[in-house]
Short mmCIF file of N, CA, C and O and ligand atoms in Angstrom, two decimals:
data_model
loop_
_atom_site.label_atom_id
_atom_site.label_comp_id
_atom_site.label_asym_id
_atom_site.label_seq_id
_atom_site.Cartn_x
_atom_site.Cartn_y
_atom_site.Cartn_z
N MET Y 182 90.20 -202.70 -15.92
CA MET Y 182 91.17 -202.83 -14.83
C MET Y 182 91.08 -201.62 -13.90
O MET Y 182 91.06 -200.47 -14.32
N LYS Y 183 90.96 -201.91 -12.62
CA LYS Y 183 90.83 -200.82 -11.65
C LYS Y 183 92.18 -200.13 -11.44
O LYS Y 183 93.23 -200.71 -11.64
N LYS Y 184 92.08 -198.94 -10.97
CA LYS Y 184 93.32 -198.19 -10.74
C LYS Y 184 93.68 -198.29 -9.26
O LYS Y 184 93.07 -197.63 -8.41
N PRO Y 185 94.60 -199.15 -8.92
CA PRO Y 185 94.98 -199.30 -7.50
C PRO Y 185 95.52 -198.00 -6.91
O PRO Y 185 95.42 -197.73 -5.71
N GLY Y 186 96.06 -197.18 -7.78
CA GLY Y 186 96.62 -195.90 -7.28
C GLY Y 186 95.55 -195.06 -6.63
O GLY Y 186 95.79 -194.43 -5.60
N ARG Y 187 94.32 -195.09 -7.20
CA ARG Y 187 93.23 -194.27 -6.65
C ARG Y 187 92.86 -194.76 -5.25
O ARG Y 187 92.69 -193.97 -4.34
N ILE Y 188 92.70 -196.09 -5.14
CA ILE Y 188 92.37 -196.65 -3.82
C ILE Y 188 93.45 -196.29 -2.82
O ILE Y 188 93.19 -195.86 -1.69
N PHE Y 189 94.65 -196.44 -3.25
CA PHE Y 189 95.78 -196.11 -2.36
C PHE Y 189 95.69 -194.67 -1.89
O PHE Y 189 95.88 -194.35 -0.72
N ALA Y 190 95.28 -193.81 -2.84
CA ALA Y 190 95.17 -192.39 -2.49
C ALA Y 190 94.11 -192.19 -1.43
O ALA Y 190 94.31 -191.42 -0.48
N ILE Y 191 92.94 -192.91 -1.60
CA ILE Y 191 91.87 -192.75 -0.61
C ILE Y 191 92.34 -193.25 0.76
O ILE Y 191 92.15 -192.58 1.77
N VAL Y 192 92.98 -194.40 0.75
CA VAL Y 192 93.49 -194.95 2.02
C VAL Y 192 94.48 -193.98 2.65
O VAL Y 192 94.45 -193.69 3.85
N ALA Y 193 95.32 -193.45 1.77
CA ALA Y 193 96.33 -192.51 2.26
C ALA Y 193 95.66 -191.30 2.88
O ALA Y 193 96.06 -190.82 3.95
N LEU Y 194 94.59 -190.80 2.18
CA LEU Y 194 93.86 -189.64 2.70
C LEU Y 194 93.26 -189.95 4.06
O LEU Y 194 93.37 -189.15 5.00
N ALA Y 195 92.62 -191.14 4.15
CA ALA Y 195 92.00 -191.55 5.41
C ALA Y 195 93.06 -191.59 6.49
O ALA Y 195 92.83 -191.14 7.62
N ALA Y 196 94.19 -192.11 6.12
CA ALA Y 196 95.27 -192.21 7.09
C ALA Y 196 95.68 -190.82 7.56
O ALA Y 196 95.92 -190.58 8.75
N VAL Y 197 95.74 -189.91 6.59
CA VAL Y 197 96.13 -188.53 6.96
C VAL Y 197 95.12 -187.94 7.92
O VAL Y 197 95.47 -187.33 8.94
N PHE Y 198 93.82 -188.15 7.61
CA PHE Y 198 92.79 -187.62 8.50
C PHE Y 198 92.91 -188.23 9.89
O PHE Y 198 92.83 -187.53 10.90
N ALA Y 199 93.07 -189.56 9.87
CA ALA Y 199 93.18 -190.25 11.15
C ALA Y 199 94.35 -189.71 11.95
O ALA Y 199 94.24 -189.43 13.15
N LEU Y 200 95.47 -189.52 11.24
CA LEU Y 200 96.66 -189.02 11.93
C LEU Y 200 96.44 -187.60 12.46
O LEU Y 200 96.76 -187.29 13.60
N SER Y 201 95.82 -186.79 11.55
CA SER Y 201 95.64 -185.40 11.99
C SER Y 201 94.67 -185.34 13.16
O SER Y 201 94.86 -184.56 14.09
N GLY Y 202 93.64 -186.23 13.06
CA GLY Y 202 92.70 -186.28 14.18
C GLY Y 202 93.40 -186.68 15.45
O GLY Y 202 93.23 -186.06 16.49
N CYS Y 203 94.22 -187.68 15.27
CA CYS Y 203 94.97 -188.14 16.43
C CYS Y 203 95.87 -187.03 16.95
O CYS Y 203 96.00 -186.81 18.15
N GLY Y 204 96.45 -186.32 15.96
CA GLY Y 204 97.33 -185.22 16.36
C GLY Y 204 96.59 -184.18 17.17
O GLY Y 204 97.06 -183.74 18.21
N ASN Y 205 95.37 -183.82 16.70
CA ASN Y 205 94.59 -182.84 17.44
C ASN Y 205 94.29 -183.33 18.84
O ASN Y 205 94.35 -182.56 19.80
N LYS Y 206 93.95 -184.60 18.88
CA LYS Y 206 93.61 -185.17 20.18
C LYS Y 206 94.80 -185.03 21.14
O LYS Y 206 94.66 -184.61 22.28
N ASN Y 207 95.96 -185.36 20.59
CA ASN Y 207 97.16 -185.25 21.43
C ASN Y 207 97.36 -183.82 21.91
O ASN Y 207 97.70 -183.58 23.06
N ASN Y 208 97.13 -182.88 20.97
CA ASN Y 208 97.31 -181.49 21.38
C ASN Y 208 96.36 -181.11 22.51
O ASN Y 208 96.72 -180.37 23.41
N ASN Y 209 95.13 -181.66 22.38
CA ASN Y 209 94.15 -181.30 23.42
C ASN Y 209 94.52 -181.88 24.77
O ASN Y 209 94.41 -181.20 25.79
N THR Y 210 94.93 -183.16 24.74
CA THR Y 210 95.25 -183.77 26.02
C THR Y 210 96.50 -183.15 26.63
O THR Y 210 96.64 -183.06 27.83
N ALA Y 211 97.39 -182.71 25.74
CA ALA Y 211 98.61 -182.08 26.24
C ALA Y 211 98.35 -180.61 26.55
O ALA Y 211 99.10 -179.74 26.17
N SER Y 212 97.23 -180.36 27.20
CA SER Y 212 96.89 -178.98 27.55
C SER Y 212 97.85 -178.49 28.63
O SER Y 212 98.40 -179.28 29.38
N PRO Y 213 98.03 -177.18 28.67
CA PRO Y 213 98.96 -176.63 29.68
C PRO Y 213 98.52 -177.02 31.09
O PRO Y 213 97.34 -177.16 31.37
N SER Y 214 99.47 -177.22 31.95
CA SER Y 214 99.16 -177.61 33.32
C SER Y 214 98.28 -176.55 33.99
O SER Y 214 98.42 -175.38 33.68
N PRO Y 215 97.40 -176.98 34.84
CA PRO Y 215 96.48 -176.02 35.48
C PRO Y 215 97.24 -174.93 36.21
O PRO Y 215 98.30 -175.17 36.78
N SER Y 216 96.69 -173.73 36.16
CA SER Y 216 97.36 -172.61 36.80
C SER Y 216 97.55 -172.89 38.29
O SER Y 216 96.68 -173.48 38.92
N PRO Y 217 98.67 -172.49 38.81
CA PRO Y 217 98.95 -172.77 40.23
C PRO Y 217 97.89 -172.17 41.13
O PRO Y 217 97.49 -171.03 40.95
N SER Y 218 97.45 -172.93 42.07
CA SER Y 218 96.41 -172.43 42.98
C SER Y 218 96.98 -171.28 43.81
O SER Y 218 98.12 -171.35 44.28
N PRO Y 219 96.20 -170.22 43.97
CA PRO Y 219 96.71 -169.07 44.73
C PRO Y 219 96.98 -169.45 46.18
O PRO Y 219 96.16 -170.07 46.83
N THR Y 220 98.15 -169.10 46.65
CA THR Y 220 98.51 -169.41 48.03
C THR Y 220 98.26 -168.18 48.89
O THR Y 220 99.18 -167.45 49.25
N ALA Y 221 97.00 -167.93 49.15
CA ALA Y 221 96.63 -166.76 49.94
C ALA Y 221 96.98 -166.99 51.40
O ALA Y 221 96.57 -167.98 51.99
N SER Y 222 97.75 -166.10 51.93
CA SER Y 222 98.13 -166.22 53.33
C SER Y 222 96.98 -165.72 54.19
O SER Y 222 96.54 -164.60 54.05
N THR Y 223 96.51 -166.57 55.03
CA THR Y 223 95.38 -166.20 55.88
C THR Y 223 95.89 -165.46 57.11
O THR Y 223 96.77 -165.97 57.81
N PRO Y 224 95.37 -164.27 57.35
CA PRO Y 224 95.82 -163.50 58.51
C PRO Y 224 95.41 -164.18 59.80
O PRO Y 224 94.34 -164.76 59.88
N ALA Y 225 96.27 -164.13 60.77
CA ALA Y 225 95.98 -164.75 62.05
C ALA Y 225 94.79 -164.06 62.70
O ALA Y 225 94.71 -162.84 62.71
N ALA Y 226 93.89 -164.84 63.21
CA ALA Y 226 92.70 -164.27 63.81
C ALA Y 226 93.00 -163.76 65.22
O ALA Y 226 93.80 -164.35 65.93
N GLY Y 227 92.37 -162.66 65.56
CA GLY Y 227 92.50 -162.13 66.91
C GLY Y 227 93.89 -161.64 67.23
O GLY Y 227 94.65 -162.34 67.89
N GLY Y 228 94.23 -160.46 66.77
CA GLY Y 228 95.55 -159.92 67.03
C GLY Y 228 96.57 -160.40 66.02
O GLY Y 228 96.22 -161.02 65.02
N GLY Y 229 97.82 -160.14 66.29
CA GLY Y 229 98.86 -160.52 65.35
C GLY Y 229 99.14 -159.44 64.33
O GLY Y 229 99.96 -159.63 63.45
N GLY Y 230 98.44 -158.32 64.46
CA GLY Y 230 98.63 -157.22 63.52
C GLY Y 230 99.86 -156.39 63.86
O GLY Y 230 100.46 -156.56 64.92
N MET Y 231 100.22 -155.55 62.92
CA MET Y 231 101.38 -154.68 63.12
C MET Y 231 100.90 -153.23 63.09
O MET Y 231 100.21 -152.82 62.17
N HIS Y 232 101.26 -152.49 64.12
CA HIS Y 232 100.92 -151.07 64.16
C HIS Y 232 102.21 -150.27 64.01
O HIS Y 232 103.10 -150.35 64.86
N ASP Y 233 102.28 -149.54 62.94
CA ASP Y 233 103.46 -148.71 62.69
C ASP Y 233 103.09 -147.28 63.08
O ASP Y 233 102.36 -146.61 62.37
N VAL Y 234 103.57 -146.86 64.25
CA VAL Y 234 103.14 -145.56 64.77
C VAL Y 234 104.36 -144.68 65.02
O VAL Y 234 105.34 -145.09 65.65
N THR Y 235 104.30 -143.46 64.50
CA THR Y 235 105.33 -142.47 64.80
C THR Y 235 104.73 -141.45 65.76
O THR Y 235 103.71 -140.84 65.46
N ILE Y 236 105.36 -141.31 66.90
CA ILE Y 236 104.90 -140.33 67.88
C ILE Y 236 105.68 -139.04 67.66
O ILE Y 236 106.91 -139.03 67.67
N ASP Y 237 104.92 -138.00 67.45
CA ASP Y 237 105.50 -136.69 67.20
C ASP Y 237 105.53 -135.92 68.52
O ASP Y 237 104.49 -135.69 69.13
N ALA Y 238 106.71 -135.55 68.94
CA ALA Y 238 106.84 -134.85 70.23
C ALA Y 238 107.14 -133.38 70.02
O ALA Y 238 108.00 -133.01 69.22
N THR Y 239 106.39 -132.55 70.74
CA THR Y 239 106.63 -131.10 70.73
C THR Y 239 106.59 -130.63 72.18
O THR Y 239 106.39 -131.41 73.09
N ASN Y 240 106.79 -129.32 72.40
CA ASN Y 240 106.68 -128.76 73.76
C ASN Y 240 105.22 -128.42 74.04
O ASN Y 240 104.70 -127.47 73.50
N TRP Y 241 104.43 -129.10 74.87
CA TRP Y 241 104.87 -130.26 75.59
C TRP Y 241 103.80 -131.33 75.45
O TRP Y 241 102.98 -131.51 76.33
N LYS Y 242 103.80 -131.98 74.34
CA LYS Y 242 102.84 -133.08 74.19
C LYS Y 242 103.32 -134.09 73.15
O LYS Y 242 104.18 -133.80 72.31
N PHE Y 243 102.71 -135.26 73.26
CA PHE Y 243 102.95 -136.33 72.29
C PHE Y 243 101.74 -136.43 71.37
O PHE Y 243 100.60 -136.29 71.80
N GLU Y 244 101.98 -136.67 70.12
CA GLU Y 244 100.90 -136.84 69.16
C GLU Y 244 101.16 -138.07 68.30
O GLU Y 244 102.16 -138.08 67.58
N PRO Y 245 100.36 -139.14 68.35
CA PRO Y 245 99.16 -139.27 69.18
C PRO Y 245 99.51 -139.57 70.63
O PRO Y 245 100.56 -140.15 70.90
N ALA Y 246 98.62 -139.17 71.53
CA ALA Y 246 98.83 -139.44 72.95
C ALA Y 246 98.10 -140.70 73.36
O ALA Y 246 98.15 -141.09 74.52
N GLU Y 247 97.40 -141.28 72.41
CA GLU Y 247 96.68 -142.52 72.72
C GLU Y 247 96.80 -143.47 71.54
O GLU Y 247 96.52 -143.11 70.39
N ILE Y 248 97.26 -144.66 71.83
CA ILE Y 248 97.44 -145.68 70.79
C ILE Y 248 96.64 -146.90 71.20
O ILE Y 248 96.76 -147.38 72.33
N LYS Y 249 95.81 -147.39 70.27
CA LYS Y 249 95.00 -148.57 70.59
C LYS Y 249 95.48 -149.77 69.78
O LYS Y 249 95.81 -149.64 68.59
N ALA Y 250 95.50 -150.90 70.44
CA ALA Y 250 95.91 -152.13 69.78
C ALA Y 250 95.25 -153.32 70.47
O ALA Y 250 94.55 -153.16 71.46
N LYS Y 251 95.47 -154.48 69.87
CA LYS Y 251 94.89 -155.70 70.44
C LYS Y 251 96.00 -156.59 70.99
O LYS Y 251 97.14 -156.53 70.55
N VAL Y 252 95.60 -157.41 71.96
CA VAL Y 252 96.55 -158.38 72.51
C VAL Y 252 97.08 -159.26 71.38
O VAL Y 252 96.31 -159.75 70.56
N GLY Y 253 98.38 -159.42 71.35
CA GLY Y 253 99.00 -160.22 70.29
C GLY Y 253 99.55 -159.38 69.15
O GLY Y 253 100.31 -159.86 68.33
N ASP Y 254 99.15 -158.11 69.13
CA ASP Y 254 99.66 -157.22 68.09
C ASP Y 254 101.11 -156.82 68.41
O ASP Y 254 101.58 -156.95 69.54
N THR Y 255 101.76 -156.34 67.38
CA THR Y 255 103.10 -155.78 67.56
C THR Y 255 103.04 -154.29 67.26
O THR Y 255 102.46 -153.87 66.26
N LEU Y 256 103.60 -153.53 68.17
CA LEU Y 256 103.62 -152.08 68.00
C LEU Y 256 105.03 -151.66 67.59
O LEU Y 256 106.00 -151.95 68.28
N LYS Y 257 105.10 -151.03 66.44
CA LYS Y 257 106.39 -150.53 65.96
C LYS Y 257 106.38 -149.03 66.17
O LYS Y 257 105.73 -148.29 65.45
N LEU Y 258 107.08 -148.63 67.21
CA LEU Y 258 107.00 -147.25 67.67
C LEU Y 258 108.25 -146.47 67.28
O LEU Y 258 109.37 -146.92 67.49
N THR Y 259 108.02 -145.29 66.73
CA THR Y 259 109.13 -144.40 66.37
C THR Y 259 108.90 -143.06 67.03
O THR Y 259 107.78 -142.56 67.06
N LEU Y 260 109.95 -142.49 67.57
CA LEU Y 260 109.84 -141.16 68.17
C LEU Y 260 110.47 -140.12 67.25
O LEU Y 260 111.59 -140.28 66.78
N LYS Y 261 109.69 -139.08 67.03
CA LYS Y 261 110.20 -137.98 66.22
C LYS Y 261 110.00 -136.68 67.01
O LYS Y 261 108.88 -136.29 67.33
N ASN Y 262 111.09 -136.04 67.32
CA ASN Y 262 111.00 -134.76 68.02
C ASN Y 262 110.89 -133.63 67.01
O ASN Y 262 111.83 -133.33 66.29
N SER Y 263 109.71 -133.02 66.95
CA SER Y 263 109.53 -131.88 66.06
C SER Y 263 109.95 -130.59 66.74
O SER Y 263 110.27 -129.60 66.08
N GLN Y 264 109.91 -130.61 68.07
CA GLN Y 264 110.24 -129.40 68.83
C GLN Y 264 110.75 -129.84 70.19
O GLN Y 264 110.13 -130.65 70.86
N GLY Y 265 111.87 -129.32 70.60
CA GLY Y 265 112.42 -129.67 71.90
C GLY Y 265 113.12 -131.02 71.86
O GLY Y 265 113.26 -131.64 70.81
N ALA Y 266 113.56 -131.43 73.05
CA ALA Y 266 114.25 -132.71 73.18
C ALA Y 266 113.47 -133.59 74.14
O ALA Y 266 113.32 -133.27 75.31
N HIS Y 267 112.93 -134.69 73.59
CA HIS Y 267 112.09 -135.55 74.39
C HIS Y 267 112.45 -137.02 74.14
O HIS Y 267 113.03 -137.36 73.11
N GLY Y 268 112.07 -137.82 75.10
CA GLY Y 268 112.24 -139.26 74.95
C GLY Y 268 110.94 -139.92 75.36
O GLY Y 268 110.05 -139.29 75.92
N ILE Y 269 110.83 -141.21 75.06
CA ILE Y 269 109.64 -141.95 75.48
C ILE Y 269 110.08 -143.14 76.31
O ILE Y 269 111.01 -143.86 75.93
N ALA Y 270 109.39 -143.33 77.43
CA ALA Y 270 109.69 -144.48 78.27
C ALA Y 270 108.40 -145.04 78.84
O ALA Y 270 107.47 -144.30 79.14
N SER Y 271 108.35 -146.36 78.91
CA SER Y 271 107.26 -147.04 79.60
C SER Y 271 107.86 -148.24 80.31
O SER Y 271 108.37 -149.16 79.67
N ASP Y 272 107.79 -148.20 81.63
CA ASP Y 272 108.35 -149.31 82.40
C ASP Y 272 107.56 -150.59 82.16
O ASP Y 272 108.13 -151.66 82.01
N ASP Y 273 106.23 -150.44 82.08
CA ASP Y 273 105.38 -151.62 81.91
C ASP Y 273 105.66 -152.36 80.62
O ASP Y 273 105.62 -153.59 80.57
N LEU Y 274 105.91 -151.62 79.56
CA LEU Y 274 106.10 -152.25 78.25
C LEU Y 274 107.57 -152.32 77.84
O LEU Y 274 107.90 -152.82 76.77
N GLY Y 275 108.44 -151.81 78.71
CA GLY Y 275 109.86 -151.85 78.39
C GLY Y 275 110.25 -150.98 77.21
O GLY Y 275 111.11 -151.34 76.42
N ILE Y 276 109.59 -149.83 77.13
CA ILE Y 276 109.88 -148.93 76.01
C ILE Y 276 110.91 -147.90 76.44
O ILE Y 276 110.81 -147.30 77.52
N LYS Y 277 111.90 -147.72 75.60
CA LYS Y 277 112.90 -146.68 75.80
C LYS Y 277 113.26 -146.14 74.42
O LYS Y 277 113.89 -146.84 73.62
N LEU Y 278 112.85 -144.92 74.15
CA LEU Y 278 113.10 -144.35 72.83
C LEU Y 278 113.68 -142.96 72.93
O LEU Y 278 113.21 -142.12 73.69
N LYS Y 279 114.71 -142.74 72.11
CA LYS Y 279 115.23 -141.40 71.95
C LYS Y 279 114.82 -140.92 70.56
O LYS Y 279 114.31 -141.69 69.74
N ASN Y 280 115.07 -139.66 70.30
CA ASN Y 280 114.67 -139.07 69.02
C ASN Y 280 115.19 -139.89 67.84
O ASN Y 280 116.38 -140.20 67.76
N GLY Y 281 114.29 -140.24 66.94
CA GLY Y 281 114.68 -140.95 65.72
C GLY Y 281 114.77 -142.45 65.88
O GLY Y 281 114.98 -143.16 64.90
N GLU Y 282 114.61 -142.93 67.10
CA GLU Y 282 114.72 -144.37 67.32
C GLU Y 282 113.39 -145.07 67.09
O GLU Y 282 112.32 -144.49 67.23
N THR Y 283 113.49 -146.36 66.74
CA THR Y 283 112.31 -147.19 66.53
C THR Y 283 112.44 -148.45 67.38
O THR Y 283 113.53 -149.00 67.50
N GLN Y 284 111.35 -148.85 67.96
CA GLN Y 284 111.35 -150.06 68.78
C GLN Y 284 110.09 -150.87 68.49
O GLN Y 284 109.02 -150.31 68.30
N GLU Y 285 110.26 -152.18 68.42
CA GLU Y 285 109.09 -153.04 68.23
C GLU Y 285 108.71 -153.65 69.57
O GLU Y 285 109.54 -154.21 70.27
N ILE Y 286 107.45 -153.49 69.91
CA ILE Y 286 106.96 -153.99 71.20
C ILE Y 286 105.85 -155.00 70.95
O ILE Y 286 104.85 -154.69 70.29
N LYS Y 287 106.03 -156.19 71.46
CA LYS Y 287 105.00 -157.22 71.36
C LYS Y 287 104.02 -157.02 72.52
O LYS Y 287 104.43 -157.04 73.68
N LEU Y 288 102.76 -156.82 72.16
CA LEU Y 288 101.75 -156.55 73.19
C LEU Y 288 101.10 -157.86 73.62
O LEU Y 288 100.27 -158.41 72.92
N GLU Y 289 101.51 -158.34 74.78
CA GLU Y 289 101.09 -159.68 75.19
C GLU Y 289 100.00 -159.69 76.25
O GLU Y 289 99.45 -160.74 76.56
N LYS Y 290 99.71 -158.53 76.83
CA LYS Y 290 98.64 -158.51 77.84
C LYS Y 290 97.78 -157.27 77.67
O LYS Y 290 98.26 -156.22 77.21
N ALA Y 291 96.52 -157.44 78.06
CA ALA Y 291 95.58 -156.33 77.94
C ALA Y 291 95.80 -155.34 79.07
O ALA Y 291 96.29 -155.69 80.15
N GLY Y 292 95.44 -154.11 78.80
CA GLY Y 292 95.56 -153.08 79.83
C GLY Y 292 95.86 -151.73 79.22
O GLY Y 292 96.00 -151.60 78.00
N THR Y 293 95.93 -150.74 80.07
CA THR Y 293 96.30 -149.40 79.63
C THR Y 293 97.69 -149.09 80.19
O THR Y 293 97.89 -149.12 81.41
N PHE Y 294 98.61 -148.88 79.29
CA PHE Y 294 100.01 -148.69 79.69
C PHE Y 294 100.42 -147.25 79.40
O PHE Y 294 100.34 -146.79 78.26
N GLU Y 295 100.88 -146.60 80.44
CA GLU Y 295 101.25 -145.21 80.28
C GLU Y 295 102.70 -145.10 79.81
O GLU Y 295 103.55 -145.90 80.21
N TYR Y 296 102.93 -144.15 78.96
CA TYR Y 296 104.32 -143.81 78.63
C TYR Y 296 104.51 -142.33 78.92
O TYR Y 296 103.55 -141.55 78.94
N HIS Y 297 105.72 -141.96 79.19
CA HIS Y 297 105.99 -140.58 79.56
C HIS Y 297 107.30 -140.11 78.94
O HIS Y 297 108.11 -140.92 78.47
N CYS Y 298 107.48 -138.83 79.01
CA CYS Y 298 108.73 -138.27 78.49
C CYS Y 298 109.86 -138.64 79.44
O CYS Y 298 109.72 -138.59 80.66
N SER Y 299 110.97 -139.05 78.86
CA SER Y 299 112.09 -139.53 79.67
C SER Y 299 113.22 -138.52 79.77
O SER Y 299 114.27 -138.81 80.35
N ILE Y 300 113.01 -137.36 79.20
CA ILE Y 300 114.05 -136.33 79.25
C ILE Y 300 113.45 -135.08 79.92
O ILE Y 300 112.36 -134.63 79.55
N GLN Y 301 114.15 -134.59 80.90
CA GLN Y 301 113.68 -133.37 81.59
C GLN Y 301 113.76 -132.21 80.59
O GLN Y 301 114.84 -131.70 80.28
N CYS Y 302 112.57 -131.86 80.06
CA CYS Y 302 112.56 -130.96 78.91
C CYS Y 302 112.01 -129.58 79.23
O CYS Y 302 111.86 -128.75 78.34
N GLY Y 303 111.69 -129.34 80.48
CA GLY Y 303 111.21 -128.00 80.81
C GLY Y 303 109.91 -128.01 81.58
O GLY Y 303 109.51 -129.03 82.15
N GLN Y 304 109.24 -126.89 81.55
CA GLN Y 304 108.08 -126.70 82.44
C GLN Y 304 106.92 -127.64 82.15
O GLN Y 304 106.15 -127.95 83.04
N GLY Y 305 106.77 -128.09 80.92
CA GLY Y 305 105.64 -128.96 80.60
C GLY Y 305 105.98 -130.43 80.63
O GLY Y 305 105.16 -131.27 80.24
N HIS Y 306 107.14 -130.74 81.09
CA HIS Y 306 107.62 -132.12 81.07
C HIS Y 306 106.65 -133.10 81.72
O HIS Y 306 106.38 -134.18 81.17
N ASP Y 307 106.11 -132.71 82.86
CA ASP Y 307 105.23 -133.63 83.59
C ASP Y 307 103.93 -133.89 82.85
O ASP Y 307 103.24 -134.88 83.12
N ASN Y 308 103.59 -133.03 81.93
CA ASN Y 308 102.35 -133.22 81.17
C ASN Y 308 102.55 -134.15 79.97
O ASN Y 308 101.58 -134.51 79.30
N MET Y 309 103.78 -134.48 79.72
CA MET Y 309 104.05 -135.28 78.53
C MET Y 309 103.87 -136.77 78.81
O MET Y 309 104.82 -137.48 79.11
N VAL Y 310 102.62 -137.17 78.72
CA VAL Y 310 102.29 -138.57 78.95
C VAL Y 310 101.34 -139.04 77.84
O VAL Y 310 100.68 -138.24 77.18
N GLY Y 311 101.30 -140.32 77.66
CA GLY Y 311 100.39 -140.90 76.68
C GLY Y 311 100.02 -142.29 77.14
O GLY Y 311 100.57 -142.82 78.11
N ASN Y 312 99.07 -142.88 76.45
CA ASN Y 312 98.61 -144.22 76.82
C ASN Y 312 98.61 -145.15 75.63
O ASN Y 312 98.22 -144.78 74.52
N ILE Y 313 99.03 -146.36 75.89
CA ILE Y 313 98.91 -147.43 74.92
C ILE Y 313 97.84 -148.38 75.47
O ILE Y 313 98.02 -148.96 76.54
N ILE Y 314 96.74 -148.44 74.77
CA ILE Y 314 95.59 -149.22 75.25
C ILE Y 314 95.54 -150.54 74.50
O ILE Y 314 95.36 -150.58 73.27
N VAL Y 315 95.72 -151.62 75.22
CA VAL Y 315 95.73 -152.94 74.62
C VAL Y 315 94.44 -153.65 75.04
O VAL Y 315 94.17 -153.81 76.23
N GLU Y 316 93.67 -154.08 74.04
CA GLU Y 316 92.37 -154.70 74.34
C GLU Y 316 92.36 -156.17 74.02
O GLU Y 316 93.04 -156.61 73.13
CU1 CU R 504 110.30 -134.11 78.79
#
């Protein structure tokens, strides 16, 4: 007489293998979702940059006295008086700065724009000029 228990055991084992195999398969298919694609922000071509410039004013000059930028850029200008009392003004670009002030200027046209000291600061006042060159 055969032992049905043994056959049952083999079937049971096969079933276990099948189940475990199936289980592995499920684990594999349930792989973690793909990593999020990097959302790299593409910089705007041709201008659109930001220039953060602090102009240091002394008796009697601005440093830097020349600022270069491209059309479409934004100039973030800050005036810092290290010596004396000076201001910055440019009629063409609408700049008006006193000591410690910051102004953002959108550069929309090419050209060389002069800025000058806006406070009568003494004998070198007329020499206190600078240029913002927009290309
Ligand atoms: Cu001045």
